[in-house]
PDB file of C-alpha atoms in Angstrom:
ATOM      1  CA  UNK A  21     -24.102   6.012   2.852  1.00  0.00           C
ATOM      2  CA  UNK A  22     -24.896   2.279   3.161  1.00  0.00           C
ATOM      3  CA  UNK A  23     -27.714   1.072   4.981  1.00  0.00           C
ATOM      4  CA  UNK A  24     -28.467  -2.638   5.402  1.00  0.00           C
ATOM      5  CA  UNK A  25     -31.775  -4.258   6.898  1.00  0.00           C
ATOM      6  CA  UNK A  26     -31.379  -7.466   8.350  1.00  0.00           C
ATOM      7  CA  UNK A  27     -34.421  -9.943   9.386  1.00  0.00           C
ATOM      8  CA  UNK A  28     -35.309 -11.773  11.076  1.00  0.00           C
ATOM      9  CA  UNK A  29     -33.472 -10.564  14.543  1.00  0.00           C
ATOM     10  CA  UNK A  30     -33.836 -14.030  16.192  1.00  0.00           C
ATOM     11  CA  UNK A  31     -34.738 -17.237  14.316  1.00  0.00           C
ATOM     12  CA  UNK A  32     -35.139 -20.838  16.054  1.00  0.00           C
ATOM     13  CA  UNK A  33     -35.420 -23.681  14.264  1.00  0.00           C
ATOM     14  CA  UNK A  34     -35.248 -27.944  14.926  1.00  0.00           C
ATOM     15  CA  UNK A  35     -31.939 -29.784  14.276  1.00  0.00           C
ATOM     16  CA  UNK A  36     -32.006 -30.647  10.835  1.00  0.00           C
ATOM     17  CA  UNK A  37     -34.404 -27.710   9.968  1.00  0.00           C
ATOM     18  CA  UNK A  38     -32.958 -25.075   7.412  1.00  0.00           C
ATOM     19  CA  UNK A  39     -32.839 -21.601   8.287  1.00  0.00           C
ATOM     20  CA  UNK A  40     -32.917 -18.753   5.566  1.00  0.00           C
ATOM     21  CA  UNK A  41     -31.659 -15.005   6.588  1.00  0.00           C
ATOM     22  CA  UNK A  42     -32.444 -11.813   4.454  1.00  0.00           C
ATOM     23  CA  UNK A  43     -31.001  -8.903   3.935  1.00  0.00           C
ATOM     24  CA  UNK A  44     -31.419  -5.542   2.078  1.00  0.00           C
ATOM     25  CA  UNK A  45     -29.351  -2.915   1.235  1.00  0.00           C
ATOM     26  CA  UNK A  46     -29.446   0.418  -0.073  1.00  0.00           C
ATOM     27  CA  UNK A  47     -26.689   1.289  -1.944  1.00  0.00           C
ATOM     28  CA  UNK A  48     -26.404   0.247  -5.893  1.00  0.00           C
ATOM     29  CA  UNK A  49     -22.788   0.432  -5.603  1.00  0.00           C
ATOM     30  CA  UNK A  50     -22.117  -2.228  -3.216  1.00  0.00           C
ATOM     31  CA  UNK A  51     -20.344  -4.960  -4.502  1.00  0.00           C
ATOM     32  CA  UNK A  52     -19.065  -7.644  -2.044  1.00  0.00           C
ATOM     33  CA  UNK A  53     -21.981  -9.346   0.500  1.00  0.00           C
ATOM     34  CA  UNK A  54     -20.085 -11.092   2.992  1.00  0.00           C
ATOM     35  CA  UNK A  55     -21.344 -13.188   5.580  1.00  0.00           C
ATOM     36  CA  UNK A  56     -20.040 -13.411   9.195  1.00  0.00           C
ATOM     37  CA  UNK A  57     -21.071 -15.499  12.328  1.00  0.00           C
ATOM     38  CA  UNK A  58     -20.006 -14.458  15.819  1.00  0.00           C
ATOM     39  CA  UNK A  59     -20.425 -16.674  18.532  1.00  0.00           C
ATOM     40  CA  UNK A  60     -20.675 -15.458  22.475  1.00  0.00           C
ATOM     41  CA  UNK A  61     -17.720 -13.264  23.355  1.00  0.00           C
ATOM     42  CA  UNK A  62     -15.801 -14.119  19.230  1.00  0.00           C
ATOM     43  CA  UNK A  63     -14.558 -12.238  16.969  1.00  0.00           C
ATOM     44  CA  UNK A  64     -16.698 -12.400  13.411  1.00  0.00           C
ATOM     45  CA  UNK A  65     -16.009 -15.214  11.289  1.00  0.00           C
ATOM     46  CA  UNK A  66     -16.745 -15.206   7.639  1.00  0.00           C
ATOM     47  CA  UNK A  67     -18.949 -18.305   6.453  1.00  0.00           C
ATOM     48  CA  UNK A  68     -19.341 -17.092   2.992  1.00  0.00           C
ATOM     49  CA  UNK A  69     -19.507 -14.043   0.635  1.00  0.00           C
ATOM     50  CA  UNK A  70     -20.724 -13.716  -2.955  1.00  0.00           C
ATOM     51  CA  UNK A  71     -19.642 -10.909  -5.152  1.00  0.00           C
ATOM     52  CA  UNK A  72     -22.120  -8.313  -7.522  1.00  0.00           C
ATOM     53  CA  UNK A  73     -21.252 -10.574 -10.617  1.00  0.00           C
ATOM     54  CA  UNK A  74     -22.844 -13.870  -9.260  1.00  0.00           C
ATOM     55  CA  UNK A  75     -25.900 -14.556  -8.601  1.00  0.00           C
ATOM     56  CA  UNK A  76     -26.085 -17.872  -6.302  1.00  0.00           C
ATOM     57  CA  UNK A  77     -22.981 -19.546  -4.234  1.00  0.00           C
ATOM     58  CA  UNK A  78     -22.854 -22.543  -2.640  1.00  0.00           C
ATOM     59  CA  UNK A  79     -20.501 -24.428   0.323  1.00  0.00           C
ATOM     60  CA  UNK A  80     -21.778 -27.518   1.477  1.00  0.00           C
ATOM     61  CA  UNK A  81     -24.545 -26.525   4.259  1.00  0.00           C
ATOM     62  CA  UNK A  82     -24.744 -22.858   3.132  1.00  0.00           C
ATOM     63  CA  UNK A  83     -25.451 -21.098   0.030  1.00  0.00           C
ATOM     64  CA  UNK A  84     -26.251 -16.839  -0.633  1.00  0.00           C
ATOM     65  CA  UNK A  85     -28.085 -15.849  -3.562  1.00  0.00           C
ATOM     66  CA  UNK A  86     -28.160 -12.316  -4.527  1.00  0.00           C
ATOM     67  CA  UNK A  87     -30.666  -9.906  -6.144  1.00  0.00           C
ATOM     68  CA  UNK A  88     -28.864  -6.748  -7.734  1.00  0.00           C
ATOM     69  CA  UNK A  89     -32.459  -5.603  -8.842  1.00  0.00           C
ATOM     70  CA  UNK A  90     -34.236  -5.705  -5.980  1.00  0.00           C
ATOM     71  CA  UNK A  91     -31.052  -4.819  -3.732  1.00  0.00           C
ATOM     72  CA  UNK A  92     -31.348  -8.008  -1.088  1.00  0.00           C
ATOM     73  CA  UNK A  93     -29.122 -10.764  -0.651  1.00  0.00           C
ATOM     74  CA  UNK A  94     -30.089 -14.351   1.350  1.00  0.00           C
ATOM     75  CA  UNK A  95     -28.272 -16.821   3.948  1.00  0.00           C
ATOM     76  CA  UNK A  96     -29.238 -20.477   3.649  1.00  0.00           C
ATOM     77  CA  UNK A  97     -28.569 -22.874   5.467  1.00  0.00           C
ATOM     78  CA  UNK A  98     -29.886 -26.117   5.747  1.00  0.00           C
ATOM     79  CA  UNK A  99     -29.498 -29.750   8.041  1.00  0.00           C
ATOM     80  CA  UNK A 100     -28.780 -27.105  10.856  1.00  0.00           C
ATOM     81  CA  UNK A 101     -26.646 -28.372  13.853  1.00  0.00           C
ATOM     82  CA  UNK A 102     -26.942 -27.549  17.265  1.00  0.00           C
ATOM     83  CA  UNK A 103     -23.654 -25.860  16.510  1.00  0.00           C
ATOM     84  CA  UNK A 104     -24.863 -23.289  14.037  1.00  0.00           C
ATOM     85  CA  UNK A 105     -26.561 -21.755  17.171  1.00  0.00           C
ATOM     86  CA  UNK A 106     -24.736 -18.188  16.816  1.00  0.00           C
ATOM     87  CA  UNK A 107     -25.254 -14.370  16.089  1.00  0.00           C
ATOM     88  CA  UNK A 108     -25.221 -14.250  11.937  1.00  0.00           C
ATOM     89  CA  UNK A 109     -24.272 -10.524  10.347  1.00  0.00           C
ATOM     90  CA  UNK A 110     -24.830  -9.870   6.888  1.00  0.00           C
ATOM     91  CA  UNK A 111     -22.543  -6.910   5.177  1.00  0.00           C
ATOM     92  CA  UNK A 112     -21.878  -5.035   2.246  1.00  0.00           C
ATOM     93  CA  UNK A 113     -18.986  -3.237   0.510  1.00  0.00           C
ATOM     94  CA  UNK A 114     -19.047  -0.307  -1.936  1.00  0.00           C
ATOM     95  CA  UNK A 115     -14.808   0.566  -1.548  1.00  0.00           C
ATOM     96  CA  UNK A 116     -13.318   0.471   1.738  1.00  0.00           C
ATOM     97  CA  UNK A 117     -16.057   0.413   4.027  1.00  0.00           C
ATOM     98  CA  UNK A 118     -18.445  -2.007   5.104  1.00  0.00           C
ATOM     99  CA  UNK A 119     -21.374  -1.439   6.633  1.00  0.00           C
ATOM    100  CA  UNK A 120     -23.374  -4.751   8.826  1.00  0.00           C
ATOM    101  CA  UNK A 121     -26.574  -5.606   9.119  1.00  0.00           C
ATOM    102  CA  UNK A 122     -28.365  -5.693  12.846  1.00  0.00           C
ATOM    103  CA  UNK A 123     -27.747  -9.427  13.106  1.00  0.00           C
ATOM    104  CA  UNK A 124     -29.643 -12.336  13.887  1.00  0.00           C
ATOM    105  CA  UNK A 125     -29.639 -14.758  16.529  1.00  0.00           C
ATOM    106  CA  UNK A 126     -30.225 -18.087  15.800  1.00  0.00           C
ATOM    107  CA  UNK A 127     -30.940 -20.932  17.718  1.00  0.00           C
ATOM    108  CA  UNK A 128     -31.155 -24.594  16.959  1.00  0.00           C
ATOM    109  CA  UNK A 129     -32.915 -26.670  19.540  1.00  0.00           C
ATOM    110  CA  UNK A 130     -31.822 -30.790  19.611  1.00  0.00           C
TER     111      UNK A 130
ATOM    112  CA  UNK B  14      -2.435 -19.636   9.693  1.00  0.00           C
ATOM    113  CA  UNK B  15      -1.353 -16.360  10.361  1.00  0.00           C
ATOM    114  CA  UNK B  16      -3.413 -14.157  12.513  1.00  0.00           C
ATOM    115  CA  UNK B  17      -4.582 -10.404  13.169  1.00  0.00           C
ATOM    116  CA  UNK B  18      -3.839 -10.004  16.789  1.00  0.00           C
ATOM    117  CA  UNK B  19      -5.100  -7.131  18.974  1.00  0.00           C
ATOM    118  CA  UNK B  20      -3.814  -5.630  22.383  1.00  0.00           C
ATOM    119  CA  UNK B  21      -5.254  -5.277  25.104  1.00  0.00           C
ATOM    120  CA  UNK B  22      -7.520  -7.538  25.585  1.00  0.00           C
ATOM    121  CA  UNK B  23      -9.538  -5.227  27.657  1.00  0.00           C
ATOM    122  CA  UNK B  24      -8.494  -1.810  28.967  1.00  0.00           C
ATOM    123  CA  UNK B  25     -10.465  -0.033  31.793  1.00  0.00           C
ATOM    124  CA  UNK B  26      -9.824   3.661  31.822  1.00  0.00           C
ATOM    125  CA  UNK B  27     -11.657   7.245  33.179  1.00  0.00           C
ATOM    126  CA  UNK B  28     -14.180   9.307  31.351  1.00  0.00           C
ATOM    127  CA  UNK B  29     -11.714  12.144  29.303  1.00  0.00           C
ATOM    128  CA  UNK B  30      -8.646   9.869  29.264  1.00  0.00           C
ATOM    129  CA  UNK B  31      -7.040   9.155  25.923  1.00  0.00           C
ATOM    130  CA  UNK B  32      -6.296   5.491  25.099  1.00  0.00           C
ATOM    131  CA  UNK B  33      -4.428   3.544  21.924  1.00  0.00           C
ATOM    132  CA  UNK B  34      -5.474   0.341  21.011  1.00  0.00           C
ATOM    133  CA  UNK B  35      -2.679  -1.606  19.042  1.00  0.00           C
ATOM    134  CA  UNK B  36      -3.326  -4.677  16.279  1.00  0.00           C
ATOM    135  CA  UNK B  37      -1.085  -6.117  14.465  1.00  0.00           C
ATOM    136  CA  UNK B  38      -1.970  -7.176  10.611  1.00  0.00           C
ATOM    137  CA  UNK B  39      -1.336  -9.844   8.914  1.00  0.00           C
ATOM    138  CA  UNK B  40       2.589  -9.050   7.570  1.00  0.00           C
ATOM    139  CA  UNK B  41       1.300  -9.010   3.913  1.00  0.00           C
ATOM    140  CA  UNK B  42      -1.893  -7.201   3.886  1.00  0.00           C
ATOM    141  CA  UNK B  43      -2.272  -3.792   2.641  1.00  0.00           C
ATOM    142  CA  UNK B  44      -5.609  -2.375   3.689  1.00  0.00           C
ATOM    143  CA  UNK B  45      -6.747  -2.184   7.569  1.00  0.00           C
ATOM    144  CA  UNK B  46     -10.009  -1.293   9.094  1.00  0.00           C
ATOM    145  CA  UNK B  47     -11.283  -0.682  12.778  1.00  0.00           C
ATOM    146  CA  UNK B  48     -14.865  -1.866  13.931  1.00  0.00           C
ATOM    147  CA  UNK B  49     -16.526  -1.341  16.774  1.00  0.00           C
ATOM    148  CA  UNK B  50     -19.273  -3.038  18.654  1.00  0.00           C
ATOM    149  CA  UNK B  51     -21.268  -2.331  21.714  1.00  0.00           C
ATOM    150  CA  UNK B  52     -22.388  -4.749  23.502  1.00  0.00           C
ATOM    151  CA  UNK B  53     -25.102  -6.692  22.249  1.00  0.00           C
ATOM    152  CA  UNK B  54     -25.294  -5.005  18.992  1.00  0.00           C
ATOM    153  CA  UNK B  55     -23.896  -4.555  15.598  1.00  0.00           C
ATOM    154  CA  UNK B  56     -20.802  -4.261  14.075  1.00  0.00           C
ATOM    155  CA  UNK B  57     -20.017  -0.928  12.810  1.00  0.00           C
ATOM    156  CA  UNK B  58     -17.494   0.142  10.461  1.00  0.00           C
ATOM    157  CA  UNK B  59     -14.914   3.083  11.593  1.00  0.00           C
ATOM    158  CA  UNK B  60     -12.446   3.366   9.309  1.00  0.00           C
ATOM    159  CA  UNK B  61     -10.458   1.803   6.660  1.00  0.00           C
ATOM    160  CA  UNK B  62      -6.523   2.644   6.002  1.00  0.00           C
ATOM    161  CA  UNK B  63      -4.241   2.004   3.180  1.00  0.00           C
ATOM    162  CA  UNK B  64      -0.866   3.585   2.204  1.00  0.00           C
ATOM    163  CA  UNK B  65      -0.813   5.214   5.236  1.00  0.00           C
ATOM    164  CA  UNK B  66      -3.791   7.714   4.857  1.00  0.00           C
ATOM    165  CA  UNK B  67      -7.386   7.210   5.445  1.00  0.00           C
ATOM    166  CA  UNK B  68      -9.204   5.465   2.609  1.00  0.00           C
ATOM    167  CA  UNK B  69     -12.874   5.800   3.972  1.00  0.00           C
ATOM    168  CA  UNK B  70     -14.320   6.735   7.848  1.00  0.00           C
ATOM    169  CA  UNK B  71     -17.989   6.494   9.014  1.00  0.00           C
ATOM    170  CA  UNK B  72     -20.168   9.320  10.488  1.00  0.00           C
ATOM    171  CA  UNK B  73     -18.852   7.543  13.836  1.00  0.00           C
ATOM    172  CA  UNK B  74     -15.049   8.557  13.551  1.00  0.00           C
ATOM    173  CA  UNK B  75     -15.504  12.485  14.719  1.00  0.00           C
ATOM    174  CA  UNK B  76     -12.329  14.372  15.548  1.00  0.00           C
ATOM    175  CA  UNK B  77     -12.105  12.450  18.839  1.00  0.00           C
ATOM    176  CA  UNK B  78     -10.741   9.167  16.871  1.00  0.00           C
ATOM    177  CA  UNK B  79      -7.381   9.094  15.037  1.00  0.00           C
ATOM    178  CA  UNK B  80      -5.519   6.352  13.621  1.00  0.00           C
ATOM    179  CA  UNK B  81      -1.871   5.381  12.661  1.00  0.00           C
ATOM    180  CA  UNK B  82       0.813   3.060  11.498  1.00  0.00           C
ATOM    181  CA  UNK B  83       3.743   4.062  13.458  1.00  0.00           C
ATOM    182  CA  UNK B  84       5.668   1.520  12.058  1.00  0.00           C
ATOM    183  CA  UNK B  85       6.142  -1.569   9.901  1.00  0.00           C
ATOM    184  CA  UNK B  86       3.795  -3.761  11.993  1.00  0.00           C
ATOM    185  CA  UNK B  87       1.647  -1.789  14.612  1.00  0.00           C
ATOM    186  CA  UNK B  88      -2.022  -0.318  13.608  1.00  0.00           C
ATOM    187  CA  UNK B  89      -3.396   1.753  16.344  1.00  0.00           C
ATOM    188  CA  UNK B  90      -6.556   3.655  17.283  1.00  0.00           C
ATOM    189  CA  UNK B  91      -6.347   6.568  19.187  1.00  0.00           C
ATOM    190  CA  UNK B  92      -9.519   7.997  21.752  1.00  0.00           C
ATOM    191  CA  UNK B  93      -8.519  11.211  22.549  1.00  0.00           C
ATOM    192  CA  UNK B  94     -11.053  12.178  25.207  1.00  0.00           C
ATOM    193  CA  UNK B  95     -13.027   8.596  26.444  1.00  0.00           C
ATOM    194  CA  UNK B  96     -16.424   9.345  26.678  1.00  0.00           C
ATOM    195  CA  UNK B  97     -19.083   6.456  28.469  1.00  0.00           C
ATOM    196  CA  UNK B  98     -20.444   5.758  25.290  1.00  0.00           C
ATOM    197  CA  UNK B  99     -17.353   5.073  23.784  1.00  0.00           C
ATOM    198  CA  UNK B 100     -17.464   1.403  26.030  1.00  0.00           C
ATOM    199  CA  UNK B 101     -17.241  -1.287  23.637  1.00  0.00           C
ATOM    200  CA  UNK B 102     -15.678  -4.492  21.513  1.00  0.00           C
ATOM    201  CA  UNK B 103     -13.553  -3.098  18.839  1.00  0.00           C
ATOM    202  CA  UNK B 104     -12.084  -4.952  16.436  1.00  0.00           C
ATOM    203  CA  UNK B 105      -9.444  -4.437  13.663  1.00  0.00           C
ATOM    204  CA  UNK B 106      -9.522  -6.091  10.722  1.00  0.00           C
ATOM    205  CA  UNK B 107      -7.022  -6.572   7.551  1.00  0.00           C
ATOM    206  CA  UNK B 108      -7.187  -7.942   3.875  1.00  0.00           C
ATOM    207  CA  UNK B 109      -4.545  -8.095   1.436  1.00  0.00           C
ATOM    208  CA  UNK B 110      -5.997  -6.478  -2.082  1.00  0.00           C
ATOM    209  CA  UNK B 111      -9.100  -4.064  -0.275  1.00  0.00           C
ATOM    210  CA  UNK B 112     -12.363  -3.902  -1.660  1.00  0.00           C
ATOM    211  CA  UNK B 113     -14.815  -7.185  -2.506  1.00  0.00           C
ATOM    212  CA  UNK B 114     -12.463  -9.615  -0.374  1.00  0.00           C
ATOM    213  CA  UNK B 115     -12.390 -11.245   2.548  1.00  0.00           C
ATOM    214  CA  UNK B 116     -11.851  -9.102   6.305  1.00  0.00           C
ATOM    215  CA  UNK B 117      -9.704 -10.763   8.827  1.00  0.00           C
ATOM    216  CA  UNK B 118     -10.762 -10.142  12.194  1.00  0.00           C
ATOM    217  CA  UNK B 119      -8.410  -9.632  15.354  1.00  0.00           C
ATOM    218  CA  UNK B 120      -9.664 -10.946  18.564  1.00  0.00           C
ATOM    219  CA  UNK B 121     -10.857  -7.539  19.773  1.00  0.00           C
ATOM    220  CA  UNK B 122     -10.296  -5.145  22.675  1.00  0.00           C
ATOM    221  CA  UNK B 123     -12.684  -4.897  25.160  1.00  0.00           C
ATOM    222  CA  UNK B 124     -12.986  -0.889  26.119  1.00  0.00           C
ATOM    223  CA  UNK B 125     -14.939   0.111  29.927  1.00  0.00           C
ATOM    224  CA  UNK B 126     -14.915   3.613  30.068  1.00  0.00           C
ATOM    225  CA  UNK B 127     -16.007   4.529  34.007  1.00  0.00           C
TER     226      UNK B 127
END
């Protein structure tokens, strides 16, 4: 089955810093790469996904880009707020399943 | 905005006890998924369900899990036999078309086995 590697497990990074989260994954098959951040105690929120057939999206502070060849897919995100301090997951879908990544914690310091 | 909703929001019950954990989908989504999530760690994926038969389960989802849509509204996850290990967040989710779309989350269920 799917297997996704997720790194770093904690980042922290100055207010207005970017912060860049990678991911790899195992199975060709996968075609949906959704992001989701969880905050203390939340449910998972999605922040952005990006399908097999594109390569690069983009929403205002965030963008993914995704490599089909080399099977890894990236979170950026850049002027970070003290508010993007959360838990980020990063996921992937073959068909009905989808497996997460081990998450990582980041931290924005004002 | 219509939401996934989840009940309880935490049930407490003994080691070998059977428990149900109810969500409620979004009224026109077709496909619905349980998560679960132990503290301090990952999500993992459990299940998915569409037209009322499993679509895809993890290695997780042994014998000891079962789920349902008794009726028109209600998805529930069955624990036959709690074990401690089974203590965790777990979440259902729905979408409306399945694969390569967006998951909507419920608030959770907080499960303490003792």
């Amino acid at each position: 089955g799917e297997n996704v590697e997720q790194h770093p497990s904690t980042l922290s990074v100055q207010e207005g810093d970017s912060a860049v989260i990678k991911c790899t994954y195992s199975d060709s098959a996968s075609n949906y790469f959704p992001w989701y951040k969880q905050e203390l105690g939340k449910r998972p929120q999605l922040i952005i996904d990006i399908r097999s057939n594109v390569g690069e999206k983009k929403d205002q502070r965030i963008a993914v880009t995704l490599n089909k060849t080399a099977k890894h897919f990236s979170l950026h995100i850049t002027e970070t707020q003290p508010e993007d301090s959360a838990v980020y997951f990063c996921a992937a879908s073959s068909n009905n399943d989808m497996r997460f990544g081990a998450g990582t914690r980041l931290t924005v310091k004002p | 905005e219509p939401e996934v909703t989840q009940t309880p929001s935490h049930q407490v019950t003994q080691m070998g006890q059977e428990v149900i954990l109810r969500c409620v989908p979004i009224s026109n989504h077709l496909y619905f998924y349980w998560y679960r999530q132990i503290l301090g760690q990952k999500v993992e994926f459990l299940v998915s369900f569409y037209n009322n038969e499993i679509s895809e389960k993890s290695e997780i989802f042994d014998d000891q899990f079962s789920v349902e849509r008794p009726d028109g509204s209600n998805f529930t996850l069955k624990i036959r036999s709690t074990k401690l290990e089974d203590s965790a967040m777990y979440f259902c989710a729905s979408n409306p078309t399945g694969a390569r779309n967006e998951q909507f989350f419920g608030p959770g269920t907080r499960l303490t086995v003792l």
